[in-house]
Amino acid sequence: MYKQPFVSFIGSGNLAWHLAPALDNAGFSVREVYSRDSKNAKALVGKLYEGEEKKDLDFTDSKSTIFVIAVADDAIESVVQEIVLPGNAVLVHTSGSQPLSVLDYATTENSGVFYPLQTFSKNKKVDFKDIPIFVESESKEVEKLLKEMAKSISKKVIKIDSRQRKALHVAAVFASNFTNHMLSISNDLLKEYKLDSELLKPLIAETITKALAIGPDDAQTGPARRGDLELLDNHYAFLEENEEVAEIYKLVSQHILDRYHS
Amino acid sequence: MYKQPFVSFIGSGNLAWHLAPALDNAGFSVREVYSRDSKNAKALVGKLYEGEEKKDLDFTDSKSTIFVIAVADDAIESVVQEIVLPGNAVLVHTSGSQPLSVLDYATTENSGVFYPLQTFSKNKKVDFKDIPIFVESESKEVEKLLKEMAKSISKKVIKIDSRQRKALHVAAVFASNFTNHMLSISNDLLKEYKLDSELLKPLIAETITKALAIGPDDAQTGPARRGDLELLDNHYAFLEENEEVAEIYKLVSQHILDRYHS
């Protein structure tokens, strides 16, 4: 009746919230969701066809084959220590930064990594089709299964090793979390001077469109790019009441200066 | 024959390159282009209907009414000192960060600011329609003329004062130049680990789409947002060979931590 193996999720955070229903829809039926936060587990179960909440980490009697750990990085180890798996279980984690070896102490040798590279927030829909998924395993068989599961939801499936995955994750922090934080700082400034945050939206959209089209190095503009030291000092002084923001201004500007003017 | 006053440009950099032809097209006929770089001036003239290169800053016999200074911020002062204007000339600068008063020493009292907020690169087309243009003048008449000129190319024309304009410009540096630089750092990391820079594009696009849709504060994710100190240390150590990048990682992460966890 079911062509694909059943899946169980450990975790109900931002990633699980989007990944579990996507896999469920694609035929990798998600049957169980365990979460320390039972309310979240129930909410996620509500998005599945035949899933139910699992109250503990003893999966001895589970009908699932694939167990997906989708918890915060610092909680993976304790899940690995506690979890009890059925025979032939495949255990994967979804972290960008944790090595495959973090699963070494689990009661299965069939372990792997299944890392979708995207920023997930519960209240923002995502389409997995264009999200690259990075898989890793020491077992050819597990690798094949993970690739199959990845291909069921994404057009872009890539095998990489743990070292590359960490570089990718750090790069993603700069490209996503830090760019987003620059936008937060920018919004704070607009608010402080009673300016509508809408005003910067065309600039932000064009900045990214341009960077993606011609590459960020050619796309760079602004005072540091031009080497306008007087203006940099002027801006730094303007920000002096907000010491941390001024420090970020100085450090990033210096780094841009070094890149283009040395 | 011509409804709108003639315009002369001083400067032929990224902004002039896009703004002069846009105004020219909209009926504010750009007749003269002066630039220290004669080759650039000639190239820009080539994009105009009836413009010609001006070889010096003596505009005594010019038929233009509006003189647009579109040079680097640190070159505005020397232009103001050298320029000779005809009677009734309106002199404007296009800088985000220079006060209106930088034009005080010019030989006209009709001065103003005409600041289109966008990132301009010569090899990337822009559509002025959605670019907010900020105008400022102490003269109601000049303000009216600048608003008219701005409205000829943009749907969004706003009067602000010099203090707000500076805040806007600093905010724009964070939102545009610094976000772009985060993408440069990210690309460097991918290159170093032999990963295709295409891989991060869906993440980058989604990051910005999400930030624009739900606001950057709600959109933030990642290790600092989660308060995952162990992972932050781990990433910092990973970057240790590149001291400046590691410093940026630390400072921005600390600022995100402070924002969400204090």
Short mmCIF file of C-alpha atoms in Angstrom, two decimals:
data_model
loop_
_atom_site.label_atom_id
_atom_site.label_comp_id
_atom_site.label_asym_id
_atom_site.label_seq_id
_atom_site.Cartn_x
_atom_site.Cartn_y
_atom_site.Cartn_z
CA MET A 1 0.00 0.00 0.00
CA TYR A 2 2.80 2.40 0.91
CA LYS A 3 5.76 2.47 -1.45
CA GLN A 4 8.00 4.58 0.77
CA PRO A 5 9.21 3.83 4.29
CA PHE A 6 7.47 5.52 7.22
CA VAL A 7 9.13 8.45 8.95
CA SER A 8 9.19 9.66 12.55
CA PHE A 9 10.14 13.16 13.59
CA ILE A 10 11.91 14.16 16.76
CA GLY A 11 11.38 17.89 17.20
CA SER A 12 8.61 20.29 16.19
CA GLY A 13 10.48 23.55 15.65
CA ASN A 14 10.68 25.75 12.55
CA LEU A 15 12.34 23.13 10.33
CA ALA A 16 10.15 20.19 11.39
CA TRP A 17 7.09 22.42 10.94
CA HIS A 18 7.78 22.70 7.21
CA LEU A 19 9.78 19.55 6.46
CA ALA A 20 7.49 16.93 8.02
CA PRO A 21 4.36 17.96 6.05
CA ALA A 22 6.42 18.29 2.85
CA LEU A 23 7.76 14.72 3.18
CA ASP A 24 4.33 13.49 4.25
CA ASN A 25 2.84 14.99 1.10
CA ALA A 26 5.55 13.49 -1.07
CA GLY A 27 4.78 9.95 0.09
CA PHE A 28 7.29 9.61 2.91
CA SER A 29 4.46 9.22 5.39
CA VAL A 30 5.26 10.87 8.72
CA ARG A 31 3.61 8.69 11.36
CA GLU A 32 5.03 9.98 14.65
CA VAL A 33 6.09 13.30 16.09
CA TYR A 34 7.94 13.55 19.38
CA SER A 35 8.63 16.92 20.95
CA ARG A 36 9.52 18.12 24.43
CA ASP A 37 6.82 20.68 23.73
CA SER A 38 3.68 18.54 23.51
CA LYS A 39 1.54 21.44 22.29
CA ASN A 40 3.85 21.96 19.30
CA ALA A 41 3.91 18.22 18.60
CA LYS A 42 0.10 18.17 18.51
CA ALA A 43 -0.01 21.20 16.22
CA LEU A 44 2.44 19.56 13.81
CA VAL A 45 0.52 16.26 13.91
CA GLY A 46 -2.51 18.30 12.81
CA LYS A 47 -0.71 19.03 9.54
CA LEU A 48 -0.11 15.34 8.74
CA TYR A 49 -2.36 12.74 7.12
CA GLU A 50 -1.96 9.88 9.58
CA GLY A 51 0.58 11.07 12.12
CA GLU A 52 0.23 10.92 15.88
CA GLU A 53 2.06 12.34 18.84
CA LYS A 54 4.76 10.16 20.39
CA LYS A 55 5.13 10.79 24.12
CA ASP A 56 8.63 9.40 24.67
CA LEU A 57 11.79 8.43 22.77
CA ASP A 58 11.32 4.66 22.99
CA PHE A 59 10.57 3.70 19.38
CA THR A 60 11.06 -0.07 19.88
CA ASP A 61 7.61 -0.81 18.48
CA SER A 62 7.59 1.89 15.81
CA LYS A 63 6.70 1.02 12.23
CA SER A 64 8.95 3.78 10.92
CA THR A 65 12.24 3.20 9.15
CA ILE A 66 13.56 6.76 9.04
CA PHE A 67 13.95 8.82 12.21
CA VAL A 68 14.58 12.51 11.63
CA ILE A 69 16.10 14.53 14.44
CA ALA A 70 15.02 18.13 13.86
CA VAL A 71 15.89 19.77 17.16
CA ALA A 72 18.24 22.62 18.11
CA ASP A 73 21.89 21.70 17.66
CA ASP A 74 22.60 21.65 21.38
CA ALA A 75 19.76 19.18 21.98
CA ILE A 76 20.88 16.56 19.43
CA GLU A 77 23.26 14.81 21.82
CA SER A 78 20.67 14.23 24.50
CA VAL A 79 18.22 12.85 21.92
CA VAL A 80 20.93 10.46 20.67
CA GLN A 81 21.55 9.27 24.23
CA GLU A 82 17.88 8.71 25.02
CA ILE A 83 16.42 7.41 21.80
CA VAL A 84 15.67 3.68 21.47
CA LEU A 85 15.30 2.54 17.86
CA PRO A 86 13.79 -0.54 16.21
CA GLY A 87 15.99 -2.86 14.15
CA ASN A 88 17.26 -1.50 10.81
CA ALA A 89 16.28 2.05 11.71
CA VAL A 90 17.93 4.88 9.79
CA LEU A 91 18.70 7.84 12.03
CA VAL A 92 19.41 11.25 10.51
CA HIS A 93 19.94 14.73 11.82
CA THR A 94 19.14 17.94 9.95
CA SER A 95 21.78 20.27 11.31
CA GLY A 96 24.07 22.39 9.20
CA SER A 97 26.81 22.47 11.74
CA GLN A 98 26.89 19.14 13.54
CA PRO A 99 29.15 16.41 12.14
CA LEU A 100 27.72 13.07 11.14
CA SER A 101 29.64 11.57 14.07
CA VAL A 102 27.28 13.17 16.58
CA LEU A 103 25.05 10.16 15.83
CA ASP A 104 27.80 7.60 16.57
CA TYR A 105 26.43 6.68 19.97
CA ALA A 106 22.97 5.84 18.72
CA THR A 107 21.80 2.21 18.69
CA THR A 108 21.95 2.01 14.90
CA GLU A 109 24.79 2.07 12.41
CA ASN A 110 22.55 3.42 9.69
CA SER A 111 23.05 7.10 10.25
CA GLY A 112 23.13 10.13 8.01
CA VAL A 113 22.58 13.83 7.58
CA PHE A 114 19.66 15.42 5.77
CA TYR A 115 20.26 19.18 5.68
CA PRO A 116 17.85 21.48 3.80
CA LEU A 117 19.52 24.87 3.42
CA GLN A 118 16.87 27.49 4.02
CA THR A 119 15.63 29.92 6.68
CA PHE A 120 12.44 28.58 8.23
CA SER A 121 9.90 30.54 10.24
CA LYS A 122 6.58 29.00 11.25
CA ASN A 123 4.49 31.85 9.89
CA LYS A 124 6.13 31.93 6.44
CA LYS A 125 5.40 29.26 3.84
CA VAL A 126 8.30 27.79 1.89
CA ASP A 127 8.50 25.77 -1.29
CA PHE A 128 10.99 22.93 -0.92
CA LYS A 129 11.31 22.50 -4.69
CA ASP A 130 14.10 25.09 -4.93
CA ILE A 131 15.73 24.42 -1.57
CA PRO A 132 19.05 22.57 -1.88
CA ILE A 133 19.21 19.51 0.35
CA PHE A 134 22.61 18.21 1.41
CA VAL A 135 22.94 14.55 2.31
CA GLU A 136 25.74 12.62 3.94
CA SER A 137 26.23 9.05 5.10
CA GLU A 138 28.98 6.47 5.37
CA SER A 139 26.60 3.81 4.12
CA LYS A 140 25.90 3.75 0.36
CA GLU A 141 22.47 2.29 1.07
CA VAL A 142 21.51 5.02 3.52
CA GLU A 143 22.90 7.64 1.15
CA LYS A 144 20.68 6.27 -1.60
CA LEU A 145 17.61 6.32 0.63
CA LEU A 146 18.30 9.88 1.79
CA LYS A 147 18.83 11.06 -1.78
CA GLU A 148 15.53 9.47 -2.73
CA MET A 149 13.75 11.18 0.16
CA ALA A 150 15.42 14.51 -0.70
CA LYS A 151 14.52 14.21 -4.38
CA SER A 152 10.90 13.60 -3.46
CA ILE A 153 10.66 17.25 -2.36
CA SER A 154 13.60 19.13 -3.94
CA LYS A 155 15.14 19.55 -7.39
CA LYS A 156 18.59 20.13 -5.90
CA VAL A 157 20.14 17.27 -3.92
CA ILE A 158 23.87 17.29 -3.21
CA LYS A 159 26.22 14.98 -1.35
CA ILE A 160 28.83 16.82 0.72
CA ASP A 161 31.05 15.96 3.67
CA SER A 162 30.83 17.31 7.22
CA ARG A 163 33.60 19.85 6.69
CA GLN A 164 31.93 21.36 3.63
CA ARG A 165 28.59 21.34 5.42
CA LYS A 166 30.04 23.40 8.26
CA ALA A 167 31.51 25.94 5.81
CA LEU A 168 28.16 26.08 4.08
CA HIS A 169 26.40 26.70 7.37
CA VAL A 170 28.74 29.49 8.42
CA ALA A 171 28.34 31.03 4.95
CA ALA A 172 24.57 30.77 5.39
CA VAL A 173 24.75 32.58 8.74
CA PHE A 174 26.45 35.51 6.98
CA ALA A 175 24.18 35.40 3.94
CA SER A 176 20.94 35.02 5.86
CA ASN A 177 21.03 35.77 9.59
CA PHE A 178 23.54 38.62 9.32
CA THR A 179 21.98 40.26 6.27
CA ASN A 180 18.66 40.05 8.09
CA HIS A 181 20.19 41.65 11.17
CA MET A 182 21.55 44.52 9.06
CA LEU A 183 17.93 45.10 8.04
CA SER A 184 16.87 45.13 11.72
CA ILE A 185 19.47 47.77 12.54
CA SER A 186 18.39 49.76 9.53
CA ASN A 187 14.73 49.60 10.62
CA ASP A 188 15.67 50.80 14.11
CA LEU A 189 17.29 53.88 12.61
CA LEU A 190 14.26 54.67 10.45
CA LYS A 191 11.96 54.29 13.44
CA GLU A 192 14.15 56.58 15.56
CA TYR A 193 13.93 59.33 12.93
CA LYS A 194 10.22 58.83 12.22
CA LEU A 195 10.78 57.52 8.72
CA ASP A 196 8.56 54.88 7.17
CA SER A 197 10.28 51.49 6.88
CA GLU A 198 8.59 51.09 3.48
CA LEU A 199 11.01 53.67 2.09
CA LEU A 200 13.99 51.33 2.13
CA LYS A 201 12.21 48.37 0.55
CA PRO A 202 13.02 49.19 -3.10
CA LEU A 203 16.67 49.68 -2.13
CA ILE A 204 16.78 46.35 -0.28
CA ALA A 205 15.08 44.47 -3.11
CA GLU A 206 17.42 46.00 -5.71
CA THR A 207 20.50 45.33 -3.56
CA ILE A 208 19.74 41.62 -3.50
CA THR A 209 18.57 41.42 -7.12
CA LYS A 210 21.82 43.09 -8.17
CA ALA A 211 24.05 40.96 -5.93
CA LEU A 212 22.43 37.79 -7.28
CA ALA A 213 22.69 39.02 -10.88
CA ILE A 214 26.25 40.38 -11.06
CA GLY A 215 27.75 39.02 -7.81
CA PRO A 216 28.24 40.96 -4.56
CA ASP A 217 31.81 42.02 -5.35
CA ASP A 218 30.85 43.92 -8.49
CA ALA A 219 27.61 45.09 -6.92
CA GLN A 220 29.16 46.84 -3.92
CA THR A 221 28.65 50.61 -3.57
CA GLY A 222 28.70 53.12 -0.73
CA PRO A 223 31.17 55.17 1.28
CA ALA A 224 33.55 52.33 2.23
CA ARG A 225 33.59 51.02 -1.35
CA ARG A 226 34.49 54.52 -2.57
CA GLY A 227 37.09 54.93 0.18
CA ASP A 228 35.35 58.05 1.48
CA LEU A 229 36.98 58.16 4.91
CA GLU A 230 35.49 61.52 5.84
CA LEU A 231 31.97 60.22 5.37
CA LEU A 232 32.77 57.04 7.30
CA ASP A 233 33.92 59.18 10.25
CA ASN A 234 30.85 61.32 9.90
CA HIS A 235 28.52 58.29 10.02
CA TYR A 236 30.44 56.78 12.91
CA ALA A 237 30.03 60.01 14.88
CA PHE A 238 26.34 60.10 13.97
CA LEU A 239 25.92 56.65 15.57
CA GLU A 240 27.93 57.37 18.71
CA GLU A 241 24.93 57.19 21.05
CA ASN A 242 24.47 53.58 20.04
CA GLU A 243 27.88 52.15 20.79
CA GLU A 244 27.36 48.58 19.50
CA VAL A 245 25.83 49.73 16.22
CA ALA A 246 28.69 52.20 15.78
CA GLU A 247 31.17 49.34 16.36
CA ILE A 248 29.47 47.21 13.72
CA TYR A 249 29.54 50.18 11.34
CA LYS A 250 33.26 50.63 11.91
CA LEU A 251 34.26 46.99 11.66
CA VAL A 252 32.25 46.17 8.54
CA SER A 253 33.32 49.41 6.82
CA GLN A 254 36.96 48.65 7.60
CA HIS A 255 36.54 45.19 6.12
CA ILE A 256 35.04 46.67 2.93
CA LEU A 257 37.86 49.23 2.77
CA ASP A 258 40.45 46.47 3.12
CA ARG A 259 38.78 44.43 0.39
CA TYR A 260 38.68 47.16 -2.24
CA HIS A 261 41.46 49.57 -1.28
CA SER A 262 44.52 47.61 -0.28
CA MET B 1 9.07 74.30 -27.47
CA TYR B 2 10.40 72.87 -24.20
CA LYS B 3 8.00 72.94 -21.26
CA GLN B 4 10.58 72.02 -18.65
CA PRO B 5 13.74 73.88 -17.71
CA PHE B 6 17.07 72.60 -19.04
CA VAL B 7 19.38 70.68 -16.77
CA SER B 8 23.17 70.44 -16.48
CA PHE B 9 24.99 67.64 -14.71
CA ILE B 10 28.24 67.91 -12.81
CA GLY B 11 29.60 64.38 -12.42
CA SER B 12 29.33 61.21 -14.51
CA GLY B 13 29.51 58.46 -11.88
CA ASN B 14 27.04 55.68 -11.08
CA LEU B 15 24.18 57.99 -10.09
CA ALA B 16 24.58 60.49 -12.95
CA TRP B 17 24.82 57.55 -15.35
CA HIS B 18 21.24 56.52 -14.55
CA LEU B 19 19.66 59.78 -13.38
CA ALA B 20 20.64 62.08 -16.28
CA PRO B 21 19.12 59.87 -19.01
CA ALA B 22 15.99 59.26 -16.88
CA LEU B 23 15.39 63.02 -16.46
CA ASP B 24 16.29 63.61 -20.10
CA ASN B 25 13.66 61.06 -21.13
CA ALA B 26 11.07 62.60 -18.82
CA GLY B 27 11.36 66.02 -20.45
CA PHE B 28 13.91 67.64 -18.15
CA SER B 29 16.33 67.97 -21.04
CA VAL B 30 19.93 67.42 -19.92
CA ARG B 31 22.04 69.72 -22.10
CA GLU B 32 25.48 69.67 -20.46
CA VAL B 33 27.63 67.15 -18.64
CA TYR B 34 30.80 68.20 -16.85
CA SER B 35 33.12 65.59 -15.38
CA ARG B 36 36.74 65.53 -14.30
CA ASP B 37 36.81 62.29 -16.25
CA SER B 38 36.23 63.48 -19.83
CA LYS B 39 35.86 59.95 -21.17
CA ASN B 40 32.98 59.27 -18.76
CA ALA B 41 31.38 62.61 -19.59
CA LYS B 42 31.44 61.75 -23.29
CA ALA B 43 29.97 58.30 -22.63
CA LEU B 44 27.13 59.81 -20.62
CA VAL B 45 26.49 62.48 -23.28
CA GLY B 46 26.05 59.59 -25.69
CA LYS B 47 22.97 58.51 -23.73
CA LEU B 48 21.27 61.95 -24.03
CA TYR B 49 19.14 63.44 -26.81
CA GLU B 50 20.84 66.82 -27.15
CA GLY B 51 23.48 66.94 -24.46
CA GLU B 52 27.10 67.92 -24.90
CA GLU B 53 30.23 67.75 -22.83
CA LYS B 54 31.09 70.83 -20.78
CA LYS B 55 34.84 71.27 -20.32
CA ASP B 56 34.88 73.55 -17.27
CA LEU B 57 32.67 74.74 -14.42
CA ASP B 58 31.98 78.21 -15.79
CA PHE B 59 28.29 78.04 -16.69
CA THR B 60 27.83 81.83 -17.13
CA ASP B 61 26.44 81.37 -20.65
CA SER B 62 24.51 78.17 -19.96
CA LYS B 63 20.86 77.90 -20.98
CA SER B 64 20.17 75.51 -18.12
CA THR B 65 18.16 76.41 -15.03
CA ILE B 66 18.87 73.34 -12.89
CA PHE B 67 22.43 72.29 -12.06
CA VAL B 68 22.74 68.84 -10.54
CA ILE B 69 25.90 68.00 -8.61
CA ALA B 70 26.25 64.22 -8.76
CA VAL B 71 29.83 63.70 -7.59
CA ALA B 72 31.33 61.82 -4.63
CA ASP B 73 30.50 63.45 -1.29
CA ASP B 74 34.06 64.58 -0.68
CA ALA B 75 34.17 66.38 -4.04
CA ILE B 76 31.02 68.47 -3.57
CA GLU B 77 32.79 71.27 -1.71
CA SER B 78 35.37 71.88 -4.43
CA VAL B 79 32.64 71.93 -7.09
CA VAL B 80 30.72 74.52 -5.05
CA GLN B 81 33.84 76.66 -4.78
CA GLU B 82 34.65 76.51 -8.50
CA ILE B 83 31.26 76.58 -10.16
CA VAL B 84 30.08 79.82 -11.80
CA LEU B 85 26.33 79.92 -12.38
CA PRO B 86 24.04 82.04 -14.55
CA GLY B 87 21.36 84.26 -12.93
CA ASN B 88 18.41 82.42 -11.33
CA ALA B 89 20.20 79.08 -11.42
CA VAL B 90 18.95 76.36 -9.11
CA LEU B 91 21.81 74.32 -7.68
CA VAL B 92 21.14 70.91 -6.14
CA HIS B 93 23.23 68.08 -4.81
CA THR B 94 22.23 64.42 -4.77
CA SER B 95 24.01 63.21 -1.66
CA GLY B 96 22.40 61.24 1.12
CA SER B 97 24.75 62.45 3.77
CA GLN B 98 25.68 66.06 2.98
CA PRO B 99 23.55 68.81 4.52
CA LEU B 100 21.83 71.36 2.35
CA SER B 101 24.20 73.94 3.80
CA VAL B 102 27.14 72.49 1.86
CA LEU B 103 25.76 74.60 -1.01
CA ASP B 104 25.73 77.85 1.01
CA TYR B 105 28.87 79.24 -0.61
CA ALA B 106 27.61 78.87 -4.15
CA THR B 107 26.75 81.98 -6.16
CA THR B 108 23.01 81.27 -5.99
CA GLU B 109 20.49 81.29 -3.18
CA ASN B 110 18.29 78.80 -5.00
CA SER B 111 19.72 75.61 -3.61
CA GLY B 112 18.30 72.25 -2.75
CA VAL B 113 18.81 68.52 -2.38
CA PHE B 114 17.56 65.87 -4.79
CA TYR B 115 18.35 62.46 -3.30
CA PRO B 116 17.21 59.27 -5.02
CA LEU B 117 17.59 56.40 -2.58
CA GLN B 118 18.94 53.45 -4.50
CA THR B 119 22.15 51.53 -5.16
CA PHE B 120 23.46 52.38 -8.60
CA SER B 121 26.01 50.42 -10.61
CA LYS B 122 26.72 51.32 -14.22
CA ASN B 123 26.21 47.81 -15.52
CA LYS B 124 22.83 47.27 -13.84
CA LYS B 125 19.69 48.97 -15.18
CA VAL B 126 17.31 50.56 -12.69
CA ASP B 127 13.72 51.72 -12.94
CA PHE B 128 13.28 55.09 -11.24
CA LYS B 129 9.52 54.65 -10.96
CA ASP B 130 9.79 52.84 -7.62
CA ILE B 131 12.81 54.66 -6.27
CA PRO B 132 11.92 57.12 -3.49
CA ILE B 133 13.33 60.59 -4.14
CA PHE B 134 13.88 62.88 -1.18
CA VAL B 135 13.86 66.63 -1.76
CA GLU B 136 14.85 69.51 0.46
CA SER B 137 15.06 73.27 0.02
CA GLU B 138 14.58 76.42 2.07
CA SER B 139 12.82 78.04 -0.86
CA LYS B 140 9.20 77.01 -1.49
CA GLU B 141 9.68 77.73 -5.18
CA VAL B 142 12.76 75.52 -5.50
CA GLU B 143 11.04 72.81 -3.48
CA LYS B 144 8.13 72.89 -5.91
CA LEU B 145 10.45 72.66 -8.91
CA LEU B 146 12.40 69.75 -7.40
CA LYS B 147 9.21 67.91 -6.53
CA GLU B 148 8.04 68.36 -10.10
CA MET B 149 11.33 67.05 -11.46
CA ALA B 150 11.27 64.12 -9.02
CA LYS B 151 7.65 63.27 -9.90
CA SER B 152 8.55 63.19 -13.58
CA ILE B 153 10.52 59.99 -12.93
CA SER B 154 9.31 58.54 -9.59
CA LYS B 155 6.01 57.67 -7.93
CA LYS B 156 7.44 58.32 -4.47
CA VAL B 157 8.59 61.87 -3.71
CA ILE B 158 9.13 62.92 -0.09
CA LYS B 159 10.27 66.11 1.59
CA ILE B 160 12.62 65.52 4.52
CA ASP B 161 15.17 67.59 6.42
CA SER B 162 18.94 67.15 6.47
CA ARG B 163 18.93 65.30 9.80
CA GLN B 164 16.41 62.72 8.58
CA ARG B 165 18.30 62.38 5.33
CA LYS B 166 21.48 61.50 7.18
CA ALA B 167 19.66 58.87 9.27
CA LEU B 168 18.16 57.49 6.08
CA HIS B 169 21.58 57.30 4.48
CA VAL B 170 23.17 55.50 7.42
CA ALA B 171 20.20 53.12 7.46
CA ALA B 172 20.73 52.56 3.74
CA VAL B 173 24.40 51.71 4.29
CA PHE B 174 23.34 48.95 6.69
CA ALA B 175 20.46 47.75 4.52
CA SER B 176 22.37 47.79 1.25
CA ASN B 177 26.16 48.04 1.46
CA PHE B 178 26.50 45.91 4.59
CA THR B 179 23.99 43.24 3.54
CA ASN B 180 25.86 43.07 0.24
CA HIS B 181 29.16 42.70 2.06
CA MET B 182 27.76 39.82 4.13
CA LEU B 183 27.07 38.15 0.77
CA SER B 184 30.69 38.76 -0.31
CA ILE B 185 32.02 37.12 2.85
CA SER B 186 29.62 34.24 2.34
CA ASN B 187 30.80 33.78 -1.27
CA ASP B 188 34.43 33.74 -0.12
CA LEU B 189 33.65 30.87 2.24
CA LEU B 190 31.89 28.87 -0.47
CA LYS B 191 34.81 29.38 -2.84
CA GLU B 192 37.31 28.29 -0.19
CA TYR B 193 35.45 25.01 0.31
CA LYS B 194 34.80 24.41 -3.39
CA LEU B 195 31.06 24.91 -3.11
CA ASP B 196 29.00 26.46 -5.89
CA SER B 197 27.83 29.99 -5.03
CA GLU B 198 24.50 29.14 -6.71
CA LEU B 199 23.69 26.96 -3.71
CA LEU B 200 23.01 29.88 -1.40
CA LYS B 201 20.84 31.86 -3.82
CA PRO B 202 17.48 30.37 -2.78
CA LEU B 203 18.38 31.06 0.86
CA ILE B 204 19.35 34.65 0.10
CA ALA B 205 16.23 35.30 -1.95
CA GLU B 206 13.98 33.80 0.73
CA THR B 207 15.76 35.71 3.52
CA ILE B 208 14.95 39.01 1.87
CA THR B 209 11.44 38.03 0.75
CA LYS B 210 10.68 36.99 4.33
CA ALA B 211 12.25 40.07 5.92
CA LEU B 212 10.24 42.33 3.60
CA ALA B 213 7.04 40.35 4.21
CA ILE B 214 7.04 39.90 8.01
CA GLY B 215 9.79 42.34 9.08
CA PRO B 216 13.38 41.42 9.96
CA ASP B 217 12.71 41.10 13.70
CA ASP B 218 10.17 38.31 13.29
CA ALA B 219 12.13 36.82 10.40
CA GLN B 220 15.39 36.28 12.29
CA THR B 221 16.65 32.71 12.72
CA GLY B 222 20.03 31.06 13.34
CA PRO B 223 22.35 30.23 16.21
CA ALA B 224 22.48 33.70 17.80
CA ARG B 225 18.69 34.07 17.57
CA ARG B 226 18.32 30.71 19.35
CA GLY B 227 20.97 31.63 21.90
CA ASP B 228 23.06 28.60 20.95
CA LEU B 229 26.34 29.72 22.52
CA GLU B 230 28.12 26.43 21.88
CA LEU B 231 27.51 26.69 18.16
CA LEU B 232 28.58 30.33 18.11
CA ASP B 233 31.89 29.34 19.72
CA ASN B 234 32.22 26.50 17.26
CA HIS B 235 31.69 28.80 14.24
CA TYR B 236 34.04 31.40 15.69
CA ALA B 237 36.75 28.76 16.05
CA PHE B 238 36.07 27.56 12.50
CA LEU B 239 36.80 31.09 11.24
CA GLU B 240 39.92 31.66 13.30
CA GLU B 241 42.27 31.69 10.33
CA ASN B 242 40.47 34.71 8.99
CA GLU B 243 40.67 37.07 11.94
CA GLU B 244 38.59 39.97 10.57
CA VAL B 245 35.77 37.72 9.42
CA ALA B 246 35.80 35.99 12.82
CA GLU B 247 35.56 39.41 14.51
CA ILE B 248 32.55 40.35 12.39
CA TYR B 249 30.98 37.00 13.22
CA LYS B 250 31.47 37.62 16.93
CA LEU B 251 30.29 41.21 17.00
CA VAL B 252 27.16 40.74 14.91
CA SER B 253 26.25 37.53 16.76
CA GLN B 254 26.65 39.30 20.10
CA HIS B 255 24.39 42.09 18.87
CA ILE B 256 21.72 39.56 17.82
CA LEU B 257 22.05 37.78 21.19
CA ASP B 258 21.61 41.09 23.02
CA ARG B 259 18.55 41.93 20.96
CA TYR B 260 16.66 38.70 21.57
CA HIS B 261 18.07 37.33 24.83
CA SER B 262 18.41 40.16 27.32
#
